[in-house]
mmCIF file of C-alpha atoms in Angstrom:
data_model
loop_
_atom_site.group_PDB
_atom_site.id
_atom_site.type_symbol
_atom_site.label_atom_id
_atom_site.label_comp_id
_atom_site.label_asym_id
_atom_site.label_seq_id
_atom_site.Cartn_x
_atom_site.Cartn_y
_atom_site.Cartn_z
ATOM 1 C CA UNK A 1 76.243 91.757 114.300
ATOM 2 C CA UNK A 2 76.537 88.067 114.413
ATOM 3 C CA UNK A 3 73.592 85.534 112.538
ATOM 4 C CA UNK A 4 73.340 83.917 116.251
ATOM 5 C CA UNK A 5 72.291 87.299 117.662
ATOM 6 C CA UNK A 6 70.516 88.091 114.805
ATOM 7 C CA UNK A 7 68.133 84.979 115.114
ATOM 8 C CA UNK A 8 67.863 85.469 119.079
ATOM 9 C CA UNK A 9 66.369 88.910 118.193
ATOM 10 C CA UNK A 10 64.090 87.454 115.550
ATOM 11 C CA UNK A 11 63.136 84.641 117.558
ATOM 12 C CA UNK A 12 62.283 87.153 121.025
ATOM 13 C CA UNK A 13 60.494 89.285 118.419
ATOM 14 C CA UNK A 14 58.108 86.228 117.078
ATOM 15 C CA UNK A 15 57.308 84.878 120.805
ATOM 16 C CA UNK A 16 56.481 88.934 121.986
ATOM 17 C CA UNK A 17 54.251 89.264 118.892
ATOM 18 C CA UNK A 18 52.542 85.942 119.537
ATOM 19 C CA UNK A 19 52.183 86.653 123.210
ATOM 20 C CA UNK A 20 50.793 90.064 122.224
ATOM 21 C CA UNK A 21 48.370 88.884 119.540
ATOM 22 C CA UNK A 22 47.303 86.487 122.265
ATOM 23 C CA UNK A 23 46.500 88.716 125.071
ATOM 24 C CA UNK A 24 44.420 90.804 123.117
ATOM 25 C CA UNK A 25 42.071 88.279 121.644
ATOM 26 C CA UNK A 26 41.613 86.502 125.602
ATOM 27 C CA UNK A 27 40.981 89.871 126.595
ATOM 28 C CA UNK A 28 38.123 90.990 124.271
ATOM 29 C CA UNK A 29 36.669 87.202 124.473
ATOM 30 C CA UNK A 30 37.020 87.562 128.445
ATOM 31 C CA UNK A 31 34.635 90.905 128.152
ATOM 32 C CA UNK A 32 32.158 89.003 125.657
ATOM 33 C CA UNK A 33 31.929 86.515 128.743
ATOM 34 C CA UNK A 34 31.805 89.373 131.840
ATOM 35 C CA UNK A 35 29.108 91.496 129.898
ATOM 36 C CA UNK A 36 26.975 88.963 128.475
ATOM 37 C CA UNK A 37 23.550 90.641 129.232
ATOM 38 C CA UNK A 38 24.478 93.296 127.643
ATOM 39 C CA UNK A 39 22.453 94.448 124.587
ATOM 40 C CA UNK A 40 23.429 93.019 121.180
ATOM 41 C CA UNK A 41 24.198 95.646 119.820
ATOM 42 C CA UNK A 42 27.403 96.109 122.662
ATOM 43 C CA UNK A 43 28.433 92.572 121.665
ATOM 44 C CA UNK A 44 28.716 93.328 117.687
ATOM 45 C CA UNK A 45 30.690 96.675 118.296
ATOM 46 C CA UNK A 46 33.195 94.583 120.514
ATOM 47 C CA UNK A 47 33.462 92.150 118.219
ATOM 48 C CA UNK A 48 34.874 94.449 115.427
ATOM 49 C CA UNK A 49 37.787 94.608 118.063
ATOM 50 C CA UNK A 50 38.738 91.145 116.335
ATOM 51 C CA UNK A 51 39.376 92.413 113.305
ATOM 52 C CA UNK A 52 42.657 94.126 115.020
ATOM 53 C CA UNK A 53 44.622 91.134 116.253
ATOM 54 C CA UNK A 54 43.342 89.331 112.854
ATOM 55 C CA UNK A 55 44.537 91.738 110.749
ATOM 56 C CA UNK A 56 47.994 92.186 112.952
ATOM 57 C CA UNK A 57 48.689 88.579 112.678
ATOM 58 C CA UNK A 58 48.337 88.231 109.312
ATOM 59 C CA UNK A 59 50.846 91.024 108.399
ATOM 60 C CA UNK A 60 53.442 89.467 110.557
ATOM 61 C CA UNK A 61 53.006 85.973 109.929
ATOM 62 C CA UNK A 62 51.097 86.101 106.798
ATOM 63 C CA UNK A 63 48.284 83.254 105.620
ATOM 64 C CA UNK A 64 49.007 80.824 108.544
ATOM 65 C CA UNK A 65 49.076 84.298 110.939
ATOM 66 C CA UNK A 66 45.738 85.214 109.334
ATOM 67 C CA UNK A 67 43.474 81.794 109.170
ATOM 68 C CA UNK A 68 44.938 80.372 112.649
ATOM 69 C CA UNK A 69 44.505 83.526 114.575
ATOM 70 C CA UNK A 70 40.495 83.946 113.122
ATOM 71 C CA UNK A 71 40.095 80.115 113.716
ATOM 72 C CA UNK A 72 41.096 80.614 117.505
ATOM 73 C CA UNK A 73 38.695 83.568 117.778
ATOM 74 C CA UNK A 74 36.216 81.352 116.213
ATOM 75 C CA UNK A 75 36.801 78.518 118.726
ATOM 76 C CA UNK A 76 36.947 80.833 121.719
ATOM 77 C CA UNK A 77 33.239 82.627 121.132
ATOM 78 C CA UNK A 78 31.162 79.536 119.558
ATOM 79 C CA UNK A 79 30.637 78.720 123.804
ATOM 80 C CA UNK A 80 29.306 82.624 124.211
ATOM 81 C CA UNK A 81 27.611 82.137 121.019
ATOM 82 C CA UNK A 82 25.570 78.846 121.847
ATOM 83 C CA UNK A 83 24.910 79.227 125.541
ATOM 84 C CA UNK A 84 24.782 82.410 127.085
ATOM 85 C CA UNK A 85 22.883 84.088 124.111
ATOM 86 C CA UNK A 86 20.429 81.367 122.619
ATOM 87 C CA UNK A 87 17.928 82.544 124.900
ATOM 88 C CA UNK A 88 18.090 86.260 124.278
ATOM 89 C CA UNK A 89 19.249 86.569 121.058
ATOM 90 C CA UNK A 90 16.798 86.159 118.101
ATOM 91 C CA UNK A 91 17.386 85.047 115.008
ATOM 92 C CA UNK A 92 18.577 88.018 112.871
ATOM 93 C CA UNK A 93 20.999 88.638 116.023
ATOM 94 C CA UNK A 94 22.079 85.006 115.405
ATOM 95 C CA UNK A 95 22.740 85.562 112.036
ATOM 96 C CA UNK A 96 24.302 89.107 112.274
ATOM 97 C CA UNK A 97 27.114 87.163 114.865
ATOM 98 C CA UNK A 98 27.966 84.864 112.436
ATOM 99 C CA UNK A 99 28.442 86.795 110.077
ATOM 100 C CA UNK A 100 30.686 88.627 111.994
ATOM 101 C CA UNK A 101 32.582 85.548 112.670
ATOM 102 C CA UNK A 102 32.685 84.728 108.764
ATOM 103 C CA UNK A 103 33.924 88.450 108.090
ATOM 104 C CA UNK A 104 37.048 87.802 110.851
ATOM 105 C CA UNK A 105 37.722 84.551 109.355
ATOM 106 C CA UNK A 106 37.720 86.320 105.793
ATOM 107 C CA UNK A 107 39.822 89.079 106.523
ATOM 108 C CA UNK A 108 42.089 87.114 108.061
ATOM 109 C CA UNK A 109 42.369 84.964 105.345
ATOM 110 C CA UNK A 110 42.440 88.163 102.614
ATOM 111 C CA UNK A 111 45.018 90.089 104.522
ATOM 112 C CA UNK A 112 46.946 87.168 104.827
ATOM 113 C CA UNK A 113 46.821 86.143 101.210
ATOM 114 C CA UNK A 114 47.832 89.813 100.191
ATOM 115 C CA UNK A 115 50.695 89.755 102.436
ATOM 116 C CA UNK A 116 51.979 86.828 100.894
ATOM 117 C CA UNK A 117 51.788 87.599 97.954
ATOM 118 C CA UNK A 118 53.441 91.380 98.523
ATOM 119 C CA UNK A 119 56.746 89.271 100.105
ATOM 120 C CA UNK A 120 56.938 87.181 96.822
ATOM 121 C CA UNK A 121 56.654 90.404 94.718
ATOM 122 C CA UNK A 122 59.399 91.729 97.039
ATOM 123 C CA UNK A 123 61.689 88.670 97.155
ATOM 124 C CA UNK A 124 61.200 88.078 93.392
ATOM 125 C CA UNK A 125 62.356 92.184 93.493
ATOM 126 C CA UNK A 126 65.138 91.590 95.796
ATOM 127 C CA UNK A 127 66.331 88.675 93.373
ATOM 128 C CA UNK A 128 66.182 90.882 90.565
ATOM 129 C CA UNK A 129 68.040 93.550 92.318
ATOM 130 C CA UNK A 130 70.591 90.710 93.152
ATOM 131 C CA UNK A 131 70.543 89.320 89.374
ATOM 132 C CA UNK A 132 71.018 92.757 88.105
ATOM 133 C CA UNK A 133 73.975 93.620 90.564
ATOM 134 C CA UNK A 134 75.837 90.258 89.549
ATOM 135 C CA UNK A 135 75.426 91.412 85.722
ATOM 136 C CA UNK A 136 76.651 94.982 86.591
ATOM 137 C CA UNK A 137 79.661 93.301 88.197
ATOM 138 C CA UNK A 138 80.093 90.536 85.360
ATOM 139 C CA UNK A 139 79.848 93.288 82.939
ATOM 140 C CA UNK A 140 82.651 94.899 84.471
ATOM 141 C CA UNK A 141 84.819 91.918 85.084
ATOM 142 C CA UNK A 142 84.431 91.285 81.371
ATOM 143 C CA UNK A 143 84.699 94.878 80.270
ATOM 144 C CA UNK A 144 88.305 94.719 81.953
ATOM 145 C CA UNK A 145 88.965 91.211 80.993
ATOM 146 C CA UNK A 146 88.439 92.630 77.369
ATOM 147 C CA UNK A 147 91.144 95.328 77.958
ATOM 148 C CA UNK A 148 93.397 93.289 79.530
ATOM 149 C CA UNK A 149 93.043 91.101 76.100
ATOM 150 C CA UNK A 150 92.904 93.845 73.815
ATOM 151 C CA UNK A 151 96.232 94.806 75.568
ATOM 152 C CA UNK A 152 97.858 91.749 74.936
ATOM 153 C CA UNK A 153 96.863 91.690 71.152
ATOM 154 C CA UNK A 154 98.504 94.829 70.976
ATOM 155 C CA UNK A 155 101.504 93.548 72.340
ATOM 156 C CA UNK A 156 101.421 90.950 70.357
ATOM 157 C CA UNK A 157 100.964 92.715 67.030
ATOM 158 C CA UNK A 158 104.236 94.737 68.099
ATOM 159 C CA UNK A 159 105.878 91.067 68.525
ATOM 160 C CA UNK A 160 105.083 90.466 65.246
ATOM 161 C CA UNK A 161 105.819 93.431 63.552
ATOM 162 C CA UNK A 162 109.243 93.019 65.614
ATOM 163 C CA UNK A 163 109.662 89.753 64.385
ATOM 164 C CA UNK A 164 109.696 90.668 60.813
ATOM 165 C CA UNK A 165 111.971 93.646 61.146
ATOM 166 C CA UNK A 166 114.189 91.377 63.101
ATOM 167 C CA UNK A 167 115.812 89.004 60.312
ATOM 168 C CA UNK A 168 117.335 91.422 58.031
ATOM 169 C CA UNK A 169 118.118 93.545 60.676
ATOM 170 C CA UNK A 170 120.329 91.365 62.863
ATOM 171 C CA UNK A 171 122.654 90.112 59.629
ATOM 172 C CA UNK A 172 122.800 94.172 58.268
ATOM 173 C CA UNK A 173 124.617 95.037 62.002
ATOM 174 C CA UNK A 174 125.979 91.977 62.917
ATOM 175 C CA UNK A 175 128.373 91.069 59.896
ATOM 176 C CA UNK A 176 130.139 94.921 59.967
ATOM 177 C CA UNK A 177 129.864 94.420 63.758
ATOM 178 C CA UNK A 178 132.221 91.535 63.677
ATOM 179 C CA UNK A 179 134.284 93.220 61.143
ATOM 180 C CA UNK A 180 134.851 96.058 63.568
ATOM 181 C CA UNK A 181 135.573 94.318 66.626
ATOM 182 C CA UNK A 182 138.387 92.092 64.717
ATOM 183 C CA UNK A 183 139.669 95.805 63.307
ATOM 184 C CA UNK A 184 139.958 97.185 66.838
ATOM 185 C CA UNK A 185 141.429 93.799 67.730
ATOM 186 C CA UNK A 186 144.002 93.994 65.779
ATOM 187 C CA UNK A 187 144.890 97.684 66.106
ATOM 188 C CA UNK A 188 145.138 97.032 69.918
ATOM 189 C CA UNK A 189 147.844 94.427 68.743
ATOM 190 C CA UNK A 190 149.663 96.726 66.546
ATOM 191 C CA UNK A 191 149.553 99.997 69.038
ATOM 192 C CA UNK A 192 150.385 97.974 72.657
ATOM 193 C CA UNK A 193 153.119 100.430 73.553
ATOM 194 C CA UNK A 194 150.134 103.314 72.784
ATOM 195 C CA UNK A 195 148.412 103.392 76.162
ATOM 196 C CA UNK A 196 145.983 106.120 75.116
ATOM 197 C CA UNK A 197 145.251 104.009 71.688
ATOM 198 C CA UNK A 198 144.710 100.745 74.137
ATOM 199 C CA UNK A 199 142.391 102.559 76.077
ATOM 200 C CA UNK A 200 140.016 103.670 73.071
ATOM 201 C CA UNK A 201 140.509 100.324 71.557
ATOM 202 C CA UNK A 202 139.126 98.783 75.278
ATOM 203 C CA UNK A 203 136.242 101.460 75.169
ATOM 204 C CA UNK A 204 135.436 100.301 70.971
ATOM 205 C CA UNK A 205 135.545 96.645 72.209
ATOM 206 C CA UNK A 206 133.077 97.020 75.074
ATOM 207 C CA UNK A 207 130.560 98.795 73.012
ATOM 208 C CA UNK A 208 130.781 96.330 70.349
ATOM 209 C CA UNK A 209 130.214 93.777 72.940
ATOM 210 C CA UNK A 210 127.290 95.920 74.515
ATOM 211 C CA UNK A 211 125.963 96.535 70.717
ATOM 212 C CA UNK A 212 126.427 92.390 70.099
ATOM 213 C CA UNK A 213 124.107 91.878 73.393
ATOM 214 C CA UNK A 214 121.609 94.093 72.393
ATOM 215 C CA UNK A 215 121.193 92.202 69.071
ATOM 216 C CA UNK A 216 121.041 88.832 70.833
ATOM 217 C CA UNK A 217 118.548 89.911 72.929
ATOM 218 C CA UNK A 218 116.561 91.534 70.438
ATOM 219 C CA UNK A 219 116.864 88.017 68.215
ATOM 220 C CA UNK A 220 116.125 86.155 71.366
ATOM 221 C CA UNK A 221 112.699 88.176 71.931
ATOM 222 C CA UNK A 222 111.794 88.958 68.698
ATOM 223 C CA UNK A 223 112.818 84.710 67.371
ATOM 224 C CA UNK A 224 111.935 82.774 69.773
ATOM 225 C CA UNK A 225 113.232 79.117 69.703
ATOM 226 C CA UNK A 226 111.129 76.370 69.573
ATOM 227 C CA UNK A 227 110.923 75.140 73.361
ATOM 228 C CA UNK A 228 112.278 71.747 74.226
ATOM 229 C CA UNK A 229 110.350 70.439 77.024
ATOM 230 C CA UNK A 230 111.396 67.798 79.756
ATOM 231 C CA UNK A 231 110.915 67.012 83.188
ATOM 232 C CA UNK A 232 113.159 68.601 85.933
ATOM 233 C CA UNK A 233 113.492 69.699 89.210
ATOM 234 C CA UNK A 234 113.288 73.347 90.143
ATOM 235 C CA UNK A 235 115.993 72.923 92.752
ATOM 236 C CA UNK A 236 118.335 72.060 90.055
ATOM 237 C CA UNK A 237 117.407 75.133 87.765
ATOM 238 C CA UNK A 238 117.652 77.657 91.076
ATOM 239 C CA UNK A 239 121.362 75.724 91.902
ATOM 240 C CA UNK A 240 122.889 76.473 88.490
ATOM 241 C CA UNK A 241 121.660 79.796 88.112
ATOM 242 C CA UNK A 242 122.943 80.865 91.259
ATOM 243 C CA UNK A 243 126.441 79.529 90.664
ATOM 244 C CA UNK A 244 126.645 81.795 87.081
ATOM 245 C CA UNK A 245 125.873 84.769 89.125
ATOM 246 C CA UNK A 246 128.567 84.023 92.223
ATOM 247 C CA UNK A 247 131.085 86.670 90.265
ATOM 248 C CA UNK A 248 128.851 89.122 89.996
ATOM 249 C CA UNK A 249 127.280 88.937 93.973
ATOM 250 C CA UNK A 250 131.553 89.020 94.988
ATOM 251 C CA UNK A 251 132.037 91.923 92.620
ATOM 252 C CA UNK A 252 129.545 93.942 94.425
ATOM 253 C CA UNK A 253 129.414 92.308 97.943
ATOM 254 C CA UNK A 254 126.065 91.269 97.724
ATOM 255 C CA UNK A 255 124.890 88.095 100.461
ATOM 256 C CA UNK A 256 122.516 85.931 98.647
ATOM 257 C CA UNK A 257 120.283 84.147 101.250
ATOM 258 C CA UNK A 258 118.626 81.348 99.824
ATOM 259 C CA UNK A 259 115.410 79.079 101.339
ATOM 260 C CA UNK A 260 114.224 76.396 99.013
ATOM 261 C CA UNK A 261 112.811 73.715 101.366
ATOM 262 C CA UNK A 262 110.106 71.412 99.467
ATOM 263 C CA UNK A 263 110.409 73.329 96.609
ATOM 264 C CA UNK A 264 113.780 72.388 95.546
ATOM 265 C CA UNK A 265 112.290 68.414 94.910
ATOM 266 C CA UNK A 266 108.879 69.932 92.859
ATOM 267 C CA UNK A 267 109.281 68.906 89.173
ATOM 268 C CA UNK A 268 108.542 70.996 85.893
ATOM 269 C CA UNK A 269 108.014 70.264 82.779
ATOM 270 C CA UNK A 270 109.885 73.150 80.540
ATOM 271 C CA UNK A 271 112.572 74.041 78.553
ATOM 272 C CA UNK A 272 116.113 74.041 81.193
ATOM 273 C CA UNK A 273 117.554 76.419 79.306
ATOM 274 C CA UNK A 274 114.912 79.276 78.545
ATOM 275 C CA UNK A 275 113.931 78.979 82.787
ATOM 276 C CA UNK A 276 117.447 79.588 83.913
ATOM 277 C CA UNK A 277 117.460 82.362 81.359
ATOM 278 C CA UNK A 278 114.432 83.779 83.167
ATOM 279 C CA UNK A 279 116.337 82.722 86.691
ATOM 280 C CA UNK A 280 119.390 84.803 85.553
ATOM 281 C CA UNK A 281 117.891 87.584 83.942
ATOM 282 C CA UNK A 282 115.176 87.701 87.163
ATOM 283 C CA UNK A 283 119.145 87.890 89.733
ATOM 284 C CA UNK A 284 120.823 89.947 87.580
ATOM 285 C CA UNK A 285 117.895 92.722 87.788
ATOM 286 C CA UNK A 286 117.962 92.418 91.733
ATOM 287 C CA UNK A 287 122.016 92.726 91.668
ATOM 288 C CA UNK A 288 121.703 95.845 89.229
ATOM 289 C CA UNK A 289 118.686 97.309 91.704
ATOM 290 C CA UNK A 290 120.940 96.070 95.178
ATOM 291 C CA UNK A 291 123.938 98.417 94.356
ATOM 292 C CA UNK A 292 126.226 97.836 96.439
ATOM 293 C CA UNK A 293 126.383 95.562 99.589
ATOM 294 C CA UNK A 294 122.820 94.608 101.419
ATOM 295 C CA UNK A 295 121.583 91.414 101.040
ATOM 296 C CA UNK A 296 119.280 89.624 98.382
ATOM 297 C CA UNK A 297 116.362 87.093 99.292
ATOM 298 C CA UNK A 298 115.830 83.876 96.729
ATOM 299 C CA UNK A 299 113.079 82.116 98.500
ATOM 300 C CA UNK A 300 111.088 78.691 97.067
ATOM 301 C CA UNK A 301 107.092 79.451 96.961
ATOM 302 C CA UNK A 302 104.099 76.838 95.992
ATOM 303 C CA UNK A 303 100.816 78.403 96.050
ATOM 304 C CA UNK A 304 97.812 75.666 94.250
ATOM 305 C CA UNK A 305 98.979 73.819 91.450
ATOM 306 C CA UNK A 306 102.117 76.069 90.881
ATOM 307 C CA UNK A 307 106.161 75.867 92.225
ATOM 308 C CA UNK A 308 108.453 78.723 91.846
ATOM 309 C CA UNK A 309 110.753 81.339 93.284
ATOM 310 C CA UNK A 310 110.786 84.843 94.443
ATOM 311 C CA UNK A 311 113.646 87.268 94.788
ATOM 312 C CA UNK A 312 113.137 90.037 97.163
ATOM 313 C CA UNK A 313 116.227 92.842 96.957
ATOM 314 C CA UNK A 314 117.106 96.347 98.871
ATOM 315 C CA UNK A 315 116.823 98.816 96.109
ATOM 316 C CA UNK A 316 115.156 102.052 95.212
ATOM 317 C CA UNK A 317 112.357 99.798 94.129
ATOM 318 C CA UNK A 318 109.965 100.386 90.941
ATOM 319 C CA UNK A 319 107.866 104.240 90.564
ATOM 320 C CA UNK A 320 104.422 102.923 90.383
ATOM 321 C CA UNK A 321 103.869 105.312 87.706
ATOM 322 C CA UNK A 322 106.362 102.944 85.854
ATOM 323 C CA UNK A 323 105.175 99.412 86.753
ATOM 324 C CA UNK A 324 102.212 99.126 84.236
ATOM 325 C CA UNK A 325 105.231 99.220 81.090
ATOM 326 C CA UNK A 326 108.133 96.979 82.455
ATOM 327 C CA UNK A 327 107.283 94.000 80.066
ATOM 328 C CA UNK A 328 107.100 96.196 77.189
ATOM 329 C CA UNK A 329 109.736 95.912 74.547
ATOM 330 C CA UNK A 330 113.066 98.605 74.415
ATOM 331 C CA UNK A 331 111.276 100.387 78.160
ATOM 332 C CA UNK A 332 114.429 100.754 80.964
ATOM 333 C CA UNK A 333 115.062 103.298 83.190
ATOM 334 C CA UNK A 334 118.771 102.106 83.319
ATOM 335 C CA UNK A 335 120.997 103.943 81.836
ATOM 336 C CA UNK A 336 122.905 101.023 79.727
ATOM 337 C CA UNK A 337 120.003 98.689 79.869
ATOM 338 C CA UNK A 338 117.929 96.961 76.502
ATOM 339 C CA UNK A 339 114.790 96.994 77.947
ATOM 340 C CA UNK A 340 114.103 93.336 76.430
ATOM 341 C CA UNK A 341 114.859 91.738 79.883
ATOM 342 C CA UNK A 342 111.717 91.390 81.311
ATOM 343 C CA UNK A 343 110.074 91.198 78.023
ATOM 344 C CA UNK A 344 111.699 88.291 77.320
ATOM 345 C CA UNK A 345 110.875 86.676 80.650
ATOM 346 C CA UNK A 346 107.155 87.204 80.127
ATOM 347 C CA UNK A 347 107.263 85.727 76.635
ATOM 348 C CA UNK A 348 109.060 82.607 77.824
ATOM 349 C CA UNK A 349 106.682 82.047 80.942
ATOM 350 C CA UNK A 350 103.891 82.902 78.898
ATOM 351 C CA UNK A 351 105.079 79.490 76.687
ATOM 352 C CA UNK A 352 105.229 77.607 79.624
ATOM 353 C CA UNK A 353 101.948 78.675 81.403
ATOM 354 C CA UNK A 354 103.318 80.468 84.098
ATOM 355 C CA UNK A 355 103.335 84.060 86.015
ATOM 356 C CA UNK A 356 105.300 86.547 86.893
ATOM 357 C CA UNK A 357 104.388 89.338 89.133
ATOM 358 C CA UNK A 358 106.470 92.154 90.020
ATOM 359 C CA UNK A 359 105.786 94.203 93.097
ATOM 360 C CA UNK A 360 107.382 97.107 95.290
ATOM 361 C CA UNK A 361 108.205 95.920 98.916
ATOM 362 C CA UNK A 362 106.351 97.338 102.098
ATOM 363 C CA UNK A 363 109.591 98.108 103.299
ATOM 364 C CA UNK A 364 111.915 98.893 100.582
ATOM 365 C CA UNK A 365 112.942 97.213 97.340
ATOM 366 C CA UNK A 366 110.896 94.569 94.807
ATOM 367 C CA UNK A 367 109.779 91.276 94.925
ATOM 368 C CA UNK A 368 109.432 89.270 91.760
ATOM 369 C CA UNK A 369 107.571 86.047 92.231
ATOM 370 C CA UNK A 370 108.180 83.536 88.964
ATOM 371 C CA UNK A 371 105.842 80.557 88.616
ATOM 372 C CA UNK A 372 105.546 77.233 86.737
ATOM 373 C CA UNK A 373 102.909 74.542 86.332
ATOM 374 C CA UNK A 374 103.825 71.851 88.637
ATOM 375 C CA UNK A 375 103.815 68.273 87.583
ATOM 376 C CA UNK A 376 101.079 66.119 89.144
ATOM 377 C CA UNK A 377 103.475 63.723 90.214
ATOM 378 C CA UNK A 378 104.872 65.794 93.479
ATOM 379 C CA UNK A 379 107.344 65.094 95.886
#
């Protein structure tokens, strides 16, 4: 329900208890006046009938409720009190009325008083409640902010470790790798008129050439280079990243559909060369997921303080049972894939103090948003 309606019903509720609270204490006063030669003893009975509107109107409107509604009691039976019963009444009968008008006034004011102080002792509750719900949900924000860290150490230790193994590893394959491929080169030479020797020799050379990848990626994850920041725009990035993967969108018949608008003249300070590594390696995952034919989406975003790009294709899309491990090292599900792809995207926006965020499309296919601090100085 809205607050306006809320406060109507509060406010019709205050004027029908005031109204209420009213009407009762003219209408015991009125029969004070009416019955006024009636014995004493009538007139302090009826006036314990105060006591109800006193004691309602303190419980609803507390102190003020309590003290104002015995004061008007007070005001509206001194007349009865001074003029129509000086003459009968004697003095004890005096006295017994106002004490009677004493006890309203005091109960009025008790009741009140007790009321108040039961809503403090229940707002000070509610607050508590309200304190302790906001550390129940801090505790759990930090609980998962904890795993989420713990997470990343553990990624990180496997960096490291990676990073050790990495040195001696790359020379030990590389140097007989390079040996091999000039052996097969120049066996290919020597058998040309051999078509089934040419066509293992092709099948050695591509492997060698798939094994030589896999080791530059591996040294490219596991040594990063030292970044070499400057100042450019992300149109310029998104341009020359999309004109190294032109052969491969004709190859399969993939349309690219590009929107860039305001984005394109955002700045960014990073390293030109890591970002269009994470441009091409972001493209070449949505031509490998496309297939054949369709249509991929490269579309300019800018949510607060960041500029980037996300690339929407037609695939099979990710399992969700599969999405929580695409960053980490050597996991693919393709068949000839490394599995240091996205791995090494996340380490080189992590350097630069970006995001990346990798989702499965209502329709069909995944989105991957990418994005970088923007400069202050905009467009």
């Amino acid at each position: 329900m809205p607050s306006y309606k809320l406060d109507l019903k509060n406010r019709h509720r205050v004027y029908f208890d005031l109204l209420i609270i009213s009407i009762v204490i003219v209408i015991l006063t009125v029969i004070h006046y009416t019955t006024y030669h009636y014995t004493m003893n009538y007139h302090i009975m009826l006036q314990f009938a105060y006591y109800l509107p006193v004691i309602y109107a303190a419980m609803r409107f507390g102190l003020a409720g309590g003290i104002l509604s015995g004061l008007l009691i007070t005001v509206l039976i001194l007349p009865f009190m001074t003029f129509f019963q000086t003459m009968t009444m004697t003095s004890s009968a005096m006295l017994t009325q106002w004490v009677e008008i004493g006890l309203t006034n005091g109960i009025g004011w008790l009741t009140g008083f007790l009321i108040e102080q039961e809503r403090k002792a229940t707002r000070k509750h509610q607050l508590a409640l309200q304190i302790q719900k906001e550390l129940v949900e801090k505790l759990k924000h930090e609980s998962l902010e904890r795993e989420r860290l713990q997470s990343e150490i553990r990624q990180t230790e496997r960096l490291i470790a990676l990073g050790h193994l990495s040195a001696g590893l790359a020379h030990e394959i590389r140097n007989p790798l390079g040996i091999m491929k000039v052996s097969i080169q120049l066996l290919a030479q020597d058998k040309r008129e051999d078509r089934e020797v040419l066509e293992y020799c092709r099948v050695l050379q591509e492997e060698c050439e798939r094994l030589n990848r896999l080791v530059s990626e591996f040294l490219s994850f596991a040594r990063p280079k030292e970044l070499v920041r400057g100042r450019v725009k992300l149109g310029k990035l998104l341009a020359e990243g999309v004109s190294l993967i032109q052969p491969a969108l004709r190859q399969h018949q993939i349309e690219l559909s590009q929107t860039g608008g305001q984005v394109d003249d955002y700045e960014v300070e990073a390293d030109s060369d890591q970002i269009k590594q994470v441009i091409l390696n972001i493209l070449l995952n949505a031509i490998d997921a496309q297939g054949e034919g369709g249509r991929i989406l490269l579309e300019g975003i800018q949510p607060k303080d960041f500029v980037g790009f996300a690339v929407s294709d037609e695939g099979q899309g990710i399992s969700p049972d599969v999405l929580p491990y695409i960053y980490d090292p050597f996991f693919t599900t393709k068949e000839k894939g490394t599995g240091l792809g996205l791995s090494v995207v996340h380490r080189i926006l992590d350097q630069h103090g970006g995001k990346i965020s990798v989702s499965n499309r209502n329709g069909r296919g995944t989105r991957v948003e990418i994005l970088l601090p923007r400069c202050e100085e905009g467009p």
